[in-house]
Amino acid sequence: MKVYSIDGITPVIDPTAFVHPSAVLIGDVIIGPRCYVGPAACLRGDFGRLVLKEGANIQDTCVMHGFPGTDTVVEEDGHIGHGAVLHGCVIKRNALVGMNAVVMDGAVVGESSIVAAMAFIKAKFEVPERTLAAGSPARIVRQLSDEEIAWKTAGTGQYQDLAIRSLNTMQAVEPLTEVEPDRKRLDFNGEVVPLYQVKEQR
């Protein structure tokens, strides 16, 4: 991974966290236990402090940054989808920020809430706990069901497992030149499917 100190401040990574080798961490970044940081994620702690608490994940090509003197925080079991941008905000415990969403300065995404993909959470906006926020700018759409929160929690568990799998088995290799016979598939303990499929299976 690409880890840089600045002004004498060095990122901290708990030994049980996985940070992909292509991720970039600069300065005042604190990665807690059992976290997952995906490929090409950029955590720039060169102005404010960036914190991932236990069991949180920030996926591929995500960006975290903040103004000087601020804390940008993803609390325990927070889940940040591919390509999202977090800037000077707080993502509360067990909340999900969807793919390519943007959460701005001073915003708070409440516990066990979901920010939809492509949503824009404006500065100082508060998403109440257990609600769905969507749109640009985002508005509160409705309360979340227990089923939806359970789906989110299960998905985050898969990323916590992925941190372990990655620490134990991921390695740089040369690609094969052809598909081998009976090519194996990835094996999962308990499958998590898209939410629309969960609702279709009712």
XYZ file of C-alpha atoms in Angstrom, residues 16-102:
87
model
C -6.549 -6.985 11.747
C -7.558 -4.477 9.032
C -6.935 -5.016 5.330
C -5.800 -2.097 3.169
C -5.354 -2.899 -0.519
C -1.832 -2.275 -1.876
C -3.167 0.285 -4.372
C -4.921 2.388 -1.711
C -3.333 5.701 -0.694
C -3.227 6.847 2.954
C -1.744 10.214 3.834
C -1.162 11.715 7.277
C -3.806 11.698 10.001
C -5.627 8.486 9.052
C -6.714 5.929 11.645
C -7.927 2.511 10.444
C -9.477 0.418 13.204
C -9.827 -3.331 13.735
C -11.470 -5.542 11.106
C -11.772 -2.721 8.561
C -11.549 -3.155 4.791
C -10.083 -0.480 2.491
C -10.529 -1.298 -1.188
C -8.385 -0.879 -4.295
C -7.579 2.709 -5.334
C -9.277 4.230 -2.292
C -7.747 7.578 -1.308
C -7.755 8.682 2.342
C -6.113 12.100 2.456
C -5.515 13.071 6.048
C -3.392 16.049 5.069
C -5.875 18.641 6.446
C -8.302 16.946 8.868
C -8.398 13.588 10.649
C -9.933 10.541 8.938
C -11.204 7.648 11.067
C -12.583 4.215 10.177
C -13.884 2.523 13.314
C -14.106 -1.212 13.937
C -15.640 -3.306 11.174
C -16.126 -0.405 8.739
C -15.348 -0.648 5.051
C -14.522 1.917 2.372
C -14.550 0.349 -1.053
C -12.711 0.787 -4.331
C -12.074 4.330 -5.622
C -13.692 5.993 -2.602
C -12.313 9.302 -1.354
C -12.148 10.608 2.229
C -10.988 14.144 2.990
C -11.921 17.111 5.176
C -11.137 20.728 5.937
C -8.416 21.590 8.477
C -9.365 20.778 12.043
C -12.258 18.496 11.105
C -12.846 14.781 11.678
C -14.294 12.683 8.861
C -15.553 9.523 10.549
C -17.086 6.198 9.555
C -18.325 4.603 12.755
C -18.504 0.900 13.616
C -19.840 -1.319 10.816
C -20.205 1.646 8.460
C -20.343 0.634 4.815
C -19.131 2.956 2.043
C -19.946 1.770 -1.487
C -17.790 1.930 -4.602
C -16.765 5.401 -5.685
C -18.376 7.356 -2.845
C -16.903 10.635 -1.569
C -16.927 11.599 2.123
C -15.825 15.137 2.991
C -15.839 16.360 6.581
C -18.886 14.281 7.548
C -19.848 11.586 10.055
C -21.296 8.228 9.045
C -22.875 6.686 12.125
C -22.782 3.053 13.252
C -24.130 0.485 10.775
C -25.052 3.089 8.134
C -24.555 2.541 4.394
C -23.493 5.111 1.809
C -24.296 3.872 -1.692
C -22.148 3.776 -4.803
C -20.991 7.153 -6.149
C -22.835 9.081 -3.447
C -21.330 12.292 -2.055
